[in-house]
Amino acid sequence: MNNMAKTENTEFKIVEAATAVFVHKGFDGARMQEIADKAEINKAMVHYYFRTKQKLFERVFENVFEVVAERISSSLETSKSIEELLENITGTYFNVLAEKPYIPDFVIHELNRNPELIVHIIKTRGINQAKLSELIITEIQSRRLKPFDPVQIIVNVLALTIFPFAASSIIKGFIFEGDAGKYDKFVNERRQHIIDFVKSAIFKDQKT
Amino acid sequence: MNNMAKTENTEFKIVEAATAVFVHKGFDGARMQEIADKAEINKAMVHYYFRTKQKLFERVFENVFEVVAERISSSLETSKSIEELLENITGTYFNVLAEKPYIPDFVIHELNRNPELIVHIIKTRGINQAKLSELIITEIQSRRLKPFDPVQIIVNVLALTIFPFAASSIIKGFIFEGDAGKYDKFVNERRQHIIDFVKSAIFKDQKT
DNA sequence: AACTGGTTTAACCAAATAGTTAAATCGTAT
DNA sequence: ATACGATTTAACTATTTGGTTAAACCAGTT
């Protein structure tokens, strides 16, 4: 093993650069030359380390997805009650997406472009949706929650949390007519709003 | 004006074909040759009628967006109460998106790729969000609704309705593990679920 | 100092792709 | 029938793009 440090460094720089380009331009819009430029290396190096654009893309997608999945999963583990769970999921998504708001569009678009591949990539890192459903069902049976379908509730939380980031351009452009400040305020307030809104919807005893 | 019929027919065929290709592959993934093939004409014709890929794309985007905006707008006009409005918006989106489920990803992705252009295109066909907010504010003041921010409520309804279509691959792939039948059932039930869920969240007097 | 094996570079290649052009065709009005 | 302008086609071009190659360049090893 000789110049391992150099190797790992170059590989890292390529993945970093490739991530930046792929997430913003998508697979089709990304250019190997741009990735090389951003990594400040020769284009041949990109192929030397990853052979094809496809293979490099797969590595990038796995990375991006893993970061999100890990943080969500660990927040699921530590939650005991529905309230805590709701707050943890929403909070975690907000933290991740405030940092990397391009993720929803990236994941959704590439997933639609090539469902088989991406589903296969993600399957290995499944989020334990089962535990979530169980908790909700138990709470419904104990009559604390209204009898909504647990799956619908889960999708609702995801939708309420992720959509504003995916559609930020639409919201910015239309509802706030380009005023970035108003949009930021909206996003900040939204974290708590989602929690209040969902609780208000699912609990039988309400807290105005 | 001689062969106008032929002209309009060719132009129509091009737009139809271009729409199909653009919405599924995006601007970057679309190929002029594929559009020509699908329209069963020579590739030069596409350029003869639209000069550039960019111009053709703009025409397609305007069309796609107009169809949606028109149907949503007209459903807003005819609604008097909050309940009716909620049912109309949700129902209209469901009708449109069940037909054209690729629209959310298409619009979101192209909007993120080139916000200035697309926002400019859409601005001319603004949806009157003002009227919506007003109605909500009035209802909050008359104490029928809980005092949520009207803008948040509007975004919630959009999120709950649009997200499952944008993220259908994710939902299909993970939550239902590839079972298309379960997903269809889920979508069918969702139309009513959203209405119940939102009502349960925003109204002070609840109907379990 | 010469050898070795991984790393890096410049130059190159073949395919793909948006866009062009000039000639052919077609319908219509004279 | 013929002339005219719009439409259509086949062939072509320039450029971009993913990918390759062969030679140069290191950094340790002997």
CSV table of C-alpha atoms (C1' of nucleotides) in Angstrom, one decimal:
chain,number,residue,atom,x,y,z
A,1,MET,CA,0.0,0.0,0.0
A,2,ASN,CA,2.0,3.0,-1.1
A,3,ASN,CA,0.3,6.4,-1.7
A,4,MET,CA,-3.0,5.6,-0.1
A,5,ALA,CA,-3.4,9.0,1.4
A,6,LYS,CA,-3.2,10.6,-2.0
A,7,THR,CA,-5.6,8.1,-3.4
A,8,GLU,CA,-8.3,8.6,-0.8
A,9,ASN,CA,-7.9,12.3,-1.0
A,10,THR,CA,-8.5,12.3,-4.8
A,11,GLU,CA,-11.4,9.9,-4.6
A,12,PHE,CA,-12.9,12.1,-1.9
A,13,LYS,CA,-12.5,15.2,-3.9
A,14,ILE,CA,-14.2,13.5,-6.9
A,15,VAL,CA,-17.2,12.4,-4.9
A,16,GLU,CA,-17.6,15.8,-3.3
A,17,ALA,CA,-17.5,17.5,-6.6
A,18,ALA,CA,-19.7,14.9,-8.3
A,19,THR,CA,-22.3,15.3,-5.5
A,20,ALA,CA,-22.5,19.0,-5.9
A,21,VAL,CA,-22.9,18.7,-9.7
A,22,PHE,CA,-25.4,15.7,-9.7
A,23,VAL,CA,-27.7,17.1,-7.0
A,24,HIS,CA,-28.1,20.4,-8.8
A,25,LYS,CA,-28.2,19.3,-12.4
A,26,GLY,CA,-29.4,15.7,-12.2
A,27,PHE,CA,-27.8,12.8,-14.0
A,28,ASP,CA,-28.6,14.0,-17.5
A,29,GLY,CA,-27.6,17.6,-16.9
A,30,ALA,CA,-24.3,16.7,-15.2
A,31,ARG,CA,-21.1,16.8,-17.2
A,32,MET,CA,-18.0,14.8,-16.4
A,33,GLN,CA,-15.8,17.7,-17.3
A,34,GLU,CA,-17.6,20.0,-14.8
A,35,ILE,CA,-17.1,17.4,-12.1
A,36,ALA,CA,-13.4,17.2,-12.9
A,37,ASP,CA,-13.0,21.0,-13.0
A,38,LYS,CA,-14.8,21.4,-9.6
A,39,ALA,CA,-12.5,18.7,-8.1
A,40,GLU,CA,-9.5,20.4,-9.7
A,41,ILE,CA,-8.2,17.3,-11.4
A,42,ASN,CA,-7.9,15.9,-14.9
A,43,LYS,CA,-11.1,14.4,-16.4
A,44,ALA,CA,-9.3,11.1,-17.0
A,45,MET,CA,-9.0,10.8,-13.2
A,46,VAL,CA,-12.7,10.7,-12.8
A,47,HIS,CA,-12.9,7.7,-15.1
A,48,TYR,CA,-9.8,6.1,-13.6
A,49,TYR,CA,-11.5,6.1,-10.2
A,50,PHE,CA,-15.1,5.3,-11.2
A,51,ARG,CA,-14.9,4.0,-14.8
A,52,THR,CA,-18.3,5.4,-15.9
A,53,LYS,CA,-20.6,8.3,-15.2
A,54,GLN,CA,-23.2,5.7,-14.1
A,55,LYS,CA,-21.0,4.1,-11.5
A,56,LEU,CA,-20.0,7.5,-10.1
A,57,PHE,CA,-23.7,8.5,-9.9
A,58,GLU,CA,-24.6,5.4,-8.0
A,59,ARG,CA,-21.9,6.1,-5.5
A,60,VAL,CA,-23.1,9.7,-5.1
A,61,PHE,CA,-26.8,8.7,-4.7
A,62,GLU,CA,-26.0,6.0,-2.1
A,63,ASN,CA,-24.0,8.6,-0.1
A,64,VAL,CA,-26.7,11.3,-0.3
A,65,PHE,CA,-29.4,8.9,0.7
A,66,GLU,CA,-27.4,7.3,3.4
A,67,VAL,CA,-26.9,10.6,5.2
A,68,VAL,CA,-30.6,11.2,5.3
A,69,ALA,CA,-31.6,7.7,6.2
A,70,GLU,CA,-29.2,7.4,9.0
A,71,ARG,CA,-30.3,10.6,10.7
A,72,ILE,CA,-34.0,9.7,10.3
A,73,SER,CA,-33.5,6.1,11.5
A,74,SER,CA,-31.7,7.1,14.7
A,75,SER,CA,-34.3,9.6,15.5
A,76,LEU,CA,-36.9,6.9,15.2
A,77,GLU,CA,-35.1,4.6,17.6
A,78,THR,CA,-35.0,7.1,20.4
A,79,SER,CA,-38.7,8.0,20.3
A,80,LYS,CA,-41.2,6.5,22.7
A,81,SER,CA,-44.5,8.4,22.4
A,82,ILE,CA,-46.4,9.6,19.3
A,83,GLU,CA,-45.8,13.2,20.3
A,84,GLU,CA,-42.1,12.6,20.6
A,85,LEU,CA,-41.9,10.6,17.4
A,86,LEU,CA,-43.7,13.4,15.5
A,87,GLU,CA,-41.4,16.0,16.9
A,88,ASN,CA,-38.3,13.9,16.2
A,89,ILE,CA,-39.2,13.1,12.6
A,90,THR,CA,-40.3,16.6,11.7
A,91,GLY,CA,-37.3,18.1,13.5
A,92,THR,CA,-34.8,15.7,11.9
A,93,TYR,CA,-36.1,16.3,8.4
A,94,PHE,CA,-36.0,20.0,9.0
A,95,ASN,CA,-32.5,19.9,10.2
A,96,VAL,CA,-31.3,17.8,7.2
A,97,LEU,CA,-33.3,19.7,4.6
A,98,ALA,CA,-32.5,23.1,5.8
A,99,GLU,CA,-28.9,22.1,5.2
A,100,LYS,CA,-29.5,20.3,2.0
A,101,PRO,CA,-32.7,21.6,0.5
A,102,TYR,CA,-31.9,20.1,-3.0
A,103,ILE,CA,-32.3,16.5,-1.7
A,104,PRO,CA,-36.1,16.1,-2.3
A,105,ASP,CA,-36.0,17.1,-5.9
A,106,PHE,CA,-32.9,15.1,-6.6
A,107,VAL,CA,-34.2,11.9,-5.0
A,108,ILE,CA,-37.7,12.2,-6.5
A,109,HIS,CA,-36.4,13.1,-10.0
A,110,GLU,CA,-33.8,10.3,-10.2
A,111,LEU,CA,-36.3,7.9,-8.7
A,112,ASN,CA,-38.8,8.6,-11.4
A,113,ARG,CA,-36.1,8.5,-14.1
A,114,ASN,CA,-34.9,5.0,-13.1
A,115,PRO,CA,-37.1,3.4,-10.5
A,116,GLU,CA,-35.6,-0.1,-10.6
A,117,LEU,CA,-32.1,1.0,-10.0
A,118,ILE,CA,-32.8,3.5,-7.2
A,119,VAL,CA,-35.2,1.3,-5.4
A,120,HIS,CA,-32.6,-1.4,-5.4
A,121,ILE,CA,-30.0,1.0,-4.0
A,122,ILE,CA,-32.2,2.2,-1.3
A,123,LYS,CA,-33.7,-1.2,-0.3
A,124,THR,CA,-30.6,-2.2,1.5
A,125,ARG,CA,-31.1,0.8,3.9
A,126,GLY,CA,-34.8,0.4,4.6
A,127,ILE,CA,-36.4,2.7,7.2
A,128,ASN,CA,-38.4,0.6,9.7
A,129,GLN,CA,-41.8,1.8,8.8
A,130,ALA,CA,-43.3,-1.2,10.6
A,131,LYS,CA,-42.4,0.1,14.1
A,132,LEU,CA,-44.0,3.5,13.2
A,133,SER,CA,-47.3,1.9,12.1
A,134,GLU,CA,-47.4,-0.3,15.3
A,135,LEU,CA,-47.1,2.7,17.5
A,136,ILE,CA,-49.9,4.5,15.7
A,137,ILE,CA,-52.2,1.5,15.8
A,138,THR,CA,-51.6,1.0,19.5
A,139,GLU,CA,-52.5,4.6,20.1
A,140,ILE,CA,-55.6,4.4,18.0
A,141,GLN,CA,-56.8,1.3,19.9
A,142,SER,CA,-56.2,3.0,23.2
A,143,ARG,CA,-58.6,5.7,21.9
A,144,ARG,CA,-56.1,8.6,22.2
A,145,LEU,CA,-56.0,9.0,18.4
A,146,LYS,CA,-58.8,9.3,15.8
A,147,PRO,CA,-59.0,6.1,13.6
A,148,PHE,CA,-57.1,7.3,10.6
A,149,ASP,CA,-55.1,4.8,8.5
A,150,PRO,CA,-51.6,4.8,9.9
A,151,VAL,CA,-50.0,4.7,6.5
A,152,GLN,CA,-51.9,7.8,5.5
A,153,ILE,CA,-50.7,9.6,8.6
A,154,ILE,CA,-47.1,8.7,7.9
A,155,VAL,CA,-47.4,9.9,4.3
A,156,ASN,CA,-49.0,13.1,5.6
A,157,VAL,CA,-46.1,13.9,7.9
A,158,LEU,CA,-43.6,13.2,5.1
A,159,ALA,CA,-45.7,15.3,2.7
A,160,LEU,CA,-46.0,18.3,5.1
A,161,THR,CA,-42.4,18.2,5.9
A,162,ILE,CA,-40.7,17.5,2.6
A,163,PHE,CA,-43.0,19.2,0.1
A,164,PRO,CA,-42.1,22.8,1.0
A,165,PHE,CA,-38.4,22.0,0.3
A,166,ALA,CA,-39.1,20.2,-2.9
A,167,ALA,CA,-41.4,23.0,-4.1
A,168,SER,CA,-39.5,25.9,-2.6
A,169,SER,CA,-39.2,27.6,-6.0
A,170,ILE,CA,-42.9,27.5,-6.5
A,171,ILE,CA,-43.7,28.7,-3.0
A,172,LYS,CA,-41.0,31.4,-3.2
A,173,GLY,CA,-42.1,32.5,-6.7
A,174,PHE,CA,-45.8,32.5,-6.3
A,175,ILE,CA,-47.0,32.7,-2.7
A,176,PHE,CA,-44.3,35.1,-1.6
A,177,GLU,CA,-43.6,36.6,-5.0
A,178,GLY,CA,-39.9,36.3,-4.8
A,179,ASP,CA,-39.4,37.7,-1.3
A,180,ALA,CA,-36.8,35.4,0.1
A,181,GLY,CA,-37.1,36.9,3.6
A,182,LYS,CA,-40.8,36.0,3.8
A,183,TYR,CA,-40.0,32.5,2.6
A,184,ASP,CA,-37.4,32.0,5.3
A,185,LYS,CA,-39.7,33.2,8.0
A,186,PHE,CA,-42.4,30.8,6.6
A,187,VAL,CA,-39.9,27.9,6.8
A,188,ASN,CA,-38.9,28.7,10.3
A,189,GLU,CA,-42.4,28.9,11.5
A,190,ARG,CA,-43.3,25.7,9.7
A,191,ARG,CA,-41.4,23.4,11.9
A,192,GLN,CA,-43.7,24.0,14.8
A,193,HIS,CA,-46.7,24.5,12.6
A,194,ILE,CA,-46.5,21.0,11.3
A,195,ILE,CA,-46.4,19.5,14.7
A,196,ASP,CA,-49.4,21.6,15.9
A,197,PHE,CA,-51.3,20.8,12.7
A,198,VAL,CA,-50.8,17.1,12.9
A,199,LYS,CA,-51.5,16.8,16.6
A,200,SER,CA,-54.7,18.9,16.1
A,201,ALA,CA,-55.7,16.5,13.3
A,202,ILE,CA,-55.0,13.1,15.0
A,203,PHE,CA,-55.7,13.6,18.7
A,204,LYS,CA,-59.2,13.2,20.1
A,205,ASP,CA,-58.8,15.7,22.9
A,206,GLN,CA,-57.7,18.9,21.5
A,207,LYS,CA,-55.4,21.7,22.5
A,208,THR,CA,-56.4,24.8,20.6
B,1,MET,CA,-53.0,31.1,-46.2
B,2,ASN,CA,-52.8,27.9,-48.0
B,3,ASN,CA,-52.2,24.6,-46.3
B,4,MET,CA,-53.1,25.7,-42.9
B,5,ALA,CA,-54.7,22.5,-41.9
B,6,LYS,CA,-51.5,20.5,-42.6
B,7,THR,CA,-49.4,23.1,-40.7
B,8,GLU,CA,-51.6,23.1,-37.6
B,9,ASN,CA,-51.7,19.3,-37.7
B,10,THR,CA,-47.9,19.0,-37.9
B,11,GLU,CA,-47.4,21.6,-35.2
B,12,PHE,CA,-49.9,19.8,-33.0
B,13,LYS,CA,-48.2,16.5,-33.5
B,14,ILE,CA,-44.8,18.0,-32.6
B,15,VAL,CA,-46.1,19.5,-29.4
B,16,GLU,CA,-47.9,16.3,-28.4
B,17,ALA,CA,-44.7,14.3,-29.0
B,18,ALA,CA,-42.5,16.9,-27.3
B,19,THR,CA,-44.8,16.9,-24.3
B,20,ALA,CA,-44.6,13.2,-23.8
B,21,VAL,CA,-40.8,13.2,-24.1
B,22,PHE,CA,-40.1,16.3,-22.0
B,23,VAL,CA,-42.4,15.4,-19.1
B,24,HIS,CA,-40.8,11.9,-18.8
B,25,LYS,CA,-37.2,12.7,-19.4
B,26,GLY,CA,-36.9,16.4,-18.5
B,27,PHE,CA,-35.2,19.0,-20.6
B,28,ASP,CA,-31.7,17.6,-20.3
B,29,GLY,CA,-32.8,14.0,-20.9
B,30,ALA,CA,-35.0,14.8,-23.9
B,31,ARG,CA,-33.7,14.2,-27.5
B,32,MET,CA,-34.9,16.2,-30.5
B,33,GLN,CA,-34.6,13.0,-32.6
B,34,GLU,CA,-36.9,11.1,-30.2
B,35,ILE,CA,-39.5,13.8,-30.4
B,36,ALA,CA,-39.3,13.7,-34.2
B,37,ASP,CA,-39.7,9.9,-34.2
B,38,LYS,CA,-42.6,10.0,-31.8
B,39,ALA,CA,-44.3,12.7,-34.0
B,40,GLU,CA,-43.5,10.5,-37.1
B,41,ILE,CA,-41.8,13.4,-38.9
B,42,ASN,CA,-38.4,14.5,-40.0
B,43,LYS,CA,-36.2,16.0,-37.3
B,44,ALA,CA,-35.7,19.2,-39.4
B,45,MET,CA,-39.4,19.8,-39.1
B,46,VAL,CA,-39.1,20.2,-35.3
B,47,HIS,CA,-36.6,23.0,-35.9
B,48,TYR,CA,-38.6,24.5,-38.8
B,49,TYR,CA,-41.6,24.9,-36.5
B,50,PHE,CA,-39.9,25.8,-33.2
B,51,ARG,CA,-36.3,26.8,-34.1
B,52,THR,CA,-34.7,25.6,-30.9
B,53,LYS,CA,-35.1,22.9,-28.2
B,54,GLN,CA,-35.4,25.7,-25.7
B,55,LYS,CA,-38.3,27.4,-27.5
B,56,LEU,CA,-40.1,24.1,-28.0
B,57,PHE,CA,-39.7,23.3,-24.3
B,58,GLU,CA,-41.1,26.6,-23.3
B,59,ARG,CA,-44.2,26.0,-25.4
B,60,VAL,CA,-44.6,22.6,-23.8
B,61,PHE,CA,-44.2,23.9,-20.3
B,62,GLU,CA,-46.7,26.6,-20.8
B,63,ASN,CA,-49.2,24.1,-22.1
B,64,VAL,CA,-48.7,21.7,-19.3
B,65,PHE,CA,-49.0,24.3,-16.7
B,66,GLU,CA,-51.9,26.0,-18.3
B,67,VAL,CA,-54.0,22.9,-18.2
B,68,VAL,CA,-53.5,22.5,-14.5
B,69,ALA,CA,-53.9,26.2,-13.6
B,70,GLU,CA,-57.1,26.5,-15.6
B,71,ARG,CA,-58.8,23.6,-13.8
B,72,ILE,CA,-57.6,24.7,-10.4
B,73,SER,CA,-58.6,28.3,-11.0
B,74,SER,CA,-62.1,27.5,-12.2
B,75,SER,CA,-62.6,25.2,-9.1
B,76,LEU,CA,-61.6,28.1,-6.9
B,77,GLU,CA,-64.2,30.4,-8.5
B,78,THR,CA,-67.2,28.2,-7.8
B,79,SER,CA,-66.4,27.5,-4.1
B,80,LYS,CA,-68.2,29.4,-1.4
B,81,SER,CA,-67.4,27.8,2.0
B,82,ILE,CA,-64.1,26.5,3.3
B,83,GLU,CA,-65.5,23.0,3.2
B,84,GLU,CA,-66.4,23.3,-0.4
B,85,LEU,CA,-63.1,24.9,-1.3
B,86,LEU,CA,-61.1,22.2,0.4
B,87,GLU,CA,-63.1,19.5,-1.4
B,88,ASN,CA,-62.9,21.3,-4.7
B,89,ILE,CA,-59.1,21.9,-4.6
B,90,THR,CA,-58.3,18.4,-3.4
B,91,GLY,CA,-60.7,16.8,-5.9
B,92,THR,CA,-59.5,18.9,-8.8
B,93,TYR,CA,-55.8,18.1,-8.1
B,94,PHE,CA,-56.7,14.4,-7.8
B,95,ASN,CA,-58.5,14.4,-11.1
B,96,VAL,CA,-55.7,16.1,-12.9
B,97,LEU,CA,-52.9,14.2,-11.3
B,98,ALA,CA,-54.5,10.8,-11.6
B,99,GLU,CA,-54.5,11.5,-15.3
B,100,LYS,CA,-51.1,13.1,-15.4
B,101,PRO,CA,-49.1,11.9,-12.4
B,102,TYR,CA,-45.8,13.0,-14.0
B,103,ILE,CA,-46.7,16.7,-13.7
B,104,PRO,CA,-45.4,17.4,-10.1
B,105,ASP,CA,-41.9,16.0,-10.7
B,106,PHE,CA,-41.7,17.7,-14.1
B,107,VAL,CA,-42.7,21.1,-12.8
B,108,ILE,CA,-40.6,20.9,-9.6
B,109,HIS,CA,-37.5,19.7,-11.4
B,110,GLU,CA,-37.6,22.2,-14.2
B,111,LEU,CA,-38.4,25.0,-11.8
B,112,ASN,CA,-35.3,24.1,-9.7
B,113,ARG,CA,-33.2,23.8,-12.9
B,114,ASN,CA,-34.1,27.3,-14.1
B,115,PRO,CA,-36.2,29.3,-11.6
B,116,GLU,CA,-36.2,32.6,-13.4
B,117,LEU,CA,-37.5,31.3,-16.7
B,118,ILE,CA,-40.2,29.2,-15.3
B,119,VAL,CA,-41.4,31.7,-12.7
B,120,HIS,CA,-41.7,34.2,-15.5
B,121,ILE,CA,-43.7,31.8,-17.6
B,122,ILE,CA,-46.1,31.0,-14.8
B,123,LYS,CA,-46.5,34.6,-13.5
B,124,THR,CA,-48.8,35.5,-16.3
B,125,ARG,CA,-51.2,32.8,-15.2
B,126,GLY,CA,-51.3,33.5,-11.4
B,127,ILE,CA,-53.6,31.6,-9.2
B,128,ASN,CA,-55.5,34.0,-7.0
B,129,GLN,CA,-54.1,32.9,-3.7
B,130,ALA,CA,-55.4,36.2,-2.2
B,131,LYS,CA,-59.0,35.1,-2.3
B,132,LEU,CA,-58.2,31.9,-0.6
B,133,SER,CA,-56.4,33.6,2.3
B,134,GLU,CA,-59.2,36.0,2.8
B,135,LEU,CA,-61.8,33.2,3.1
B,136,ILE,CA,-59.6,31.4,5.7
B,137,ILE,CA,-59.0,34.6,7.7
B,138,THR,CA,-62.7,35.4,7.8
B,139,GLU,CA,-63.4,31.9,9.1
B,140,ILE,CA,-60.7,32.2,11.7
B,141,GLN,CA,-62.2,35.5,12.9
B,142,SER,CA,-65.7,34.0,13.1
B,143,ARG,CA,-64.1,31.4,15.4
B,144,ARG,CA,-65.0,28.4,13.3
B,145,LEU,CA,-61.3,27.7,12.6
B,146,LYS,CA,-58.3,27.4,14.8
B,147,PRO,CA,-55.9,30.3,14.4
B,148,PHE,CA,-53.4,28.7,12.0
B,149,ASP,CA,-51.5,30.9,9.5
B,150,PRO,CA,-53.6,30.8,6.3
B,151,VAL,CA,-50.5,30.4,4.2
B,152,GLN,CA,-49.4,27.4,6.1
B,153,ILE,CA,-52.8,25.9,5.6
B,154,ILE,CA,-52.7,26.4,1.9
B,155,VAL,CA,-49.3,24.9,1.6
B,156,ASN,CA,-50.5,22.0,3.8
B,157,VAL,CA,-53.3,21.2,1.4
B,158,LEU,CA,-51.0,21.4,-1.6
B,159,ALA,CA,-48.4,19.2,0.1
B,160,LEU,CA,-50.9,16.6,1.2
B,161,THR,CA,-52.4,16.4,-2.3
B,162,ILE,CA,-49.4,16.8,-4.6
B,163,PHE,CA,-46.6,15.0,-2.6
B,164,PRO,CA,-47.9,11.4,-3.1
B,165,PHE,CA,-47.9,11.9,-6.8
B,166,ALA,CA,-44.5,13.4,-6.9
B,167,ALA,CA,-43.1,10.8,-4.7
B,168,SER,CA,-45.1,7.8,-6.0
B,169,SER,CA,-42.0,5.8,-6.7
B,170,ILE,CA,-40.8,6.2,-3.2
B,171,ILE,CA,-44.2,5.3,-1.7
B,172,LYS,CA,-44.6,2.4,-4.1
B,173,GLY,CA,-41.1,1.1,-3.6
B,174,PHE,CA,-40.8,1.4,0.2
B,175,ILE,CA,-44.1,1.6,2.0
B,176,PHE,CA,-45.9,-0.9,-0.3
B,177,GLU,CA,-42.8,-2.7,-1.4
B,178,GLY,CA,-43.6,-2.7,-5.1
B,179,ASP,CA,-47.2,-3.8,-4.7
B,180,ALA,CA,-49.0,-1.5,-7.3
B,181,GLY,CA,-52.4,-2.7,-6.2
B,182,LYS,CA,-51.9,-1.5,-2.7
B,183,TYR,CA,-50.6,1.8,-3.9
B,184,ASP,CA,-53.7,2.3,-6.1
B,185,LYS,CA,-56.0,1.5,-3.2
B,186,PHE,CA,-54.0,4.0,-1.1
B,187,VAL,CA,-54.4,6.7,-3.6
B,188,ASN,CA,-58.1,6.1,-4.0
B,189,GLU,CA,-58.7,6.3,-0.3
B,190,ARG,CA,-56.4,9.3,0.0
B,191,ARG,CA,-58.7,11.8,-1.7
B,192,GLN,CA,-61.2,11.5,1.2
B,193,HIS,CA,-58.6,11.1,3.8
B,194,ILE,CA,-57.0,14.5,3.0
B,195,ILE,CA,-60.4,16.2,3.4
B,196,ASP,CA,-61.1,14.5,6.7
B,197,PHE,CA,-57.6,15.1,8.0
B,198,VAL,CA,-57.5,18.8,7.2
B,199,LYS,CA,-61.0,19.4,8.5
B,200,SER,CA,-60.0,17.5,11.7
B,201,ALA,CA,-57.0,19.8,12.0
B,202,ILE,CA,-58.5,23.2,11.4
B,203,PHE,CA,-62.1,23.1,12.7
B,204,LYS,CA,-62.7,23.9,16.3
B,205,ASP,CA,-65.7,21.6,16.7
B,206,GLN,CA,-64.8,18.2,15.6
B,207,LYS,CA,-66.4,15.5,13.8
B,208,THR,CA,-64.6,12.3,14.6
C,1,DA,C1',20.7,4.3,-9.3
C,2,DA,C1',17.5,1.4,-11.4
C,3,DC,C1',12.9,-1.0,-10.7
C,4,DT,C1',8.1,-1.3,-9.7
C,5,DG,C1',3.3,-0.2,-9.3
C,6,DG,C1',0.0,2.9,-8.5
C,7,DT,C1',-1.3,7.8,-10.0
C,8,DT,C1',-1.7,11.7,-13.1
C,9,DT,C1',-1.7,14.1,-17.5
C,10,DA,C1',-2.3,15.6,-22.4
C,11,DA,C1',-4.0,14.1,-26.5
C,12,DC,C1',-7.1,11.6,-28.7
C,13,DC,C1',-11.5,9.0,-30.4
C,14,DA,C1',-16.1,7.7,-31.6
C,15,DA,C1',-20.7,8.5,-30.9
C,16,DA,C1',-24.3,11.6,-30.1
C,17,DT,C1',-26.6,15.7,-30.6
C,18,DA,C1',-28.7,20.4,-31.7
C,19,DG,C1',-29.0,22.8,-35.5
C,20,DT,C1',-28.5,24.0,-40.9
C,21,DT,C1',-29.0,23.8,-45.8
C,22,DA,C1',-30.4,23.1,-50.3
C,23,DA,C1',-33.2,20.7,-53.0
C,24,DA,C1',-37.7,18.4,-53.7
C,25,DT,C1',-42.7,18.3,-53.0
C,26,DC,C1',-47.2,19.8,-52.5
C,27,DG,C1',-51.3,22.7,-52.7
C,28,DT,C1',-53.4,26.7,-54.6
C,29,DA,C1',-54.2,30.8,-57.2
C,30,DT,C1',-53.6,32.7,-61.9
D,1,DA,C1',-50.0,24.3,-67.0
D,2,DT,C1',-47.5,27.0,-64.5
D,3,DA,C1',-45.7,29.9,-61.2
D,4,DC,C1',-45.4,30.7,-56.2
D,5,DG,C1',-44.9,30.1,-51.5
D,6,DA,C1',-45.2,27.2,-47.7
D,7,DT,C1',-43.9,22.5,-46.3
D,8,DT,C1',-41.0,18.4,-46.1
D,9,DT,C1',-36.9,15.7,-46.7
D,10,DA,C1',-32.1,13.8,-46.8
D,11,DA,C1',-27.7,14.9,-46.2
D,12,DC,C1',-24.6,17.6,-43.7
D,13,DT,C1',-22.0,20.3,-40.0
D,14,DA,C1',-20.0,21.8,-35.8
D,15,DT,C1',-19.7,20.9,-31.2
D,16,DT,C1',-20.2,18.5,-27.1
D,17,DT,C1',-19.6,14.5,-24.6
D,18,DG,C1',-18.3,10.1,-22.3
D,19,DG,C1',-14.6,7.4,-22.5
D,20,DT,C1',-9.6,5.7,-23.9
D,21,DT,C1',-4.6,5.5,-24.3
D,22,DA,C1',0.1,5.9,-24.0
D,23,DA,C1',3.4,8.2,-21.9
D,24,DA,C1',5.1,10.8,-17.9
D,25,DC,C1',5.4,11.1,-12.9
D,26,DC,C1',5.8,9.9,-8.4
D,27,DA,C1',7.1,7.3,-3.9
D,28,DG,C1',8.8,3.6,-2.0
D,29,DT,C1',12.0,-0.9,-2.5
D,30,DT,C1',16.1,-3.3,-3.6
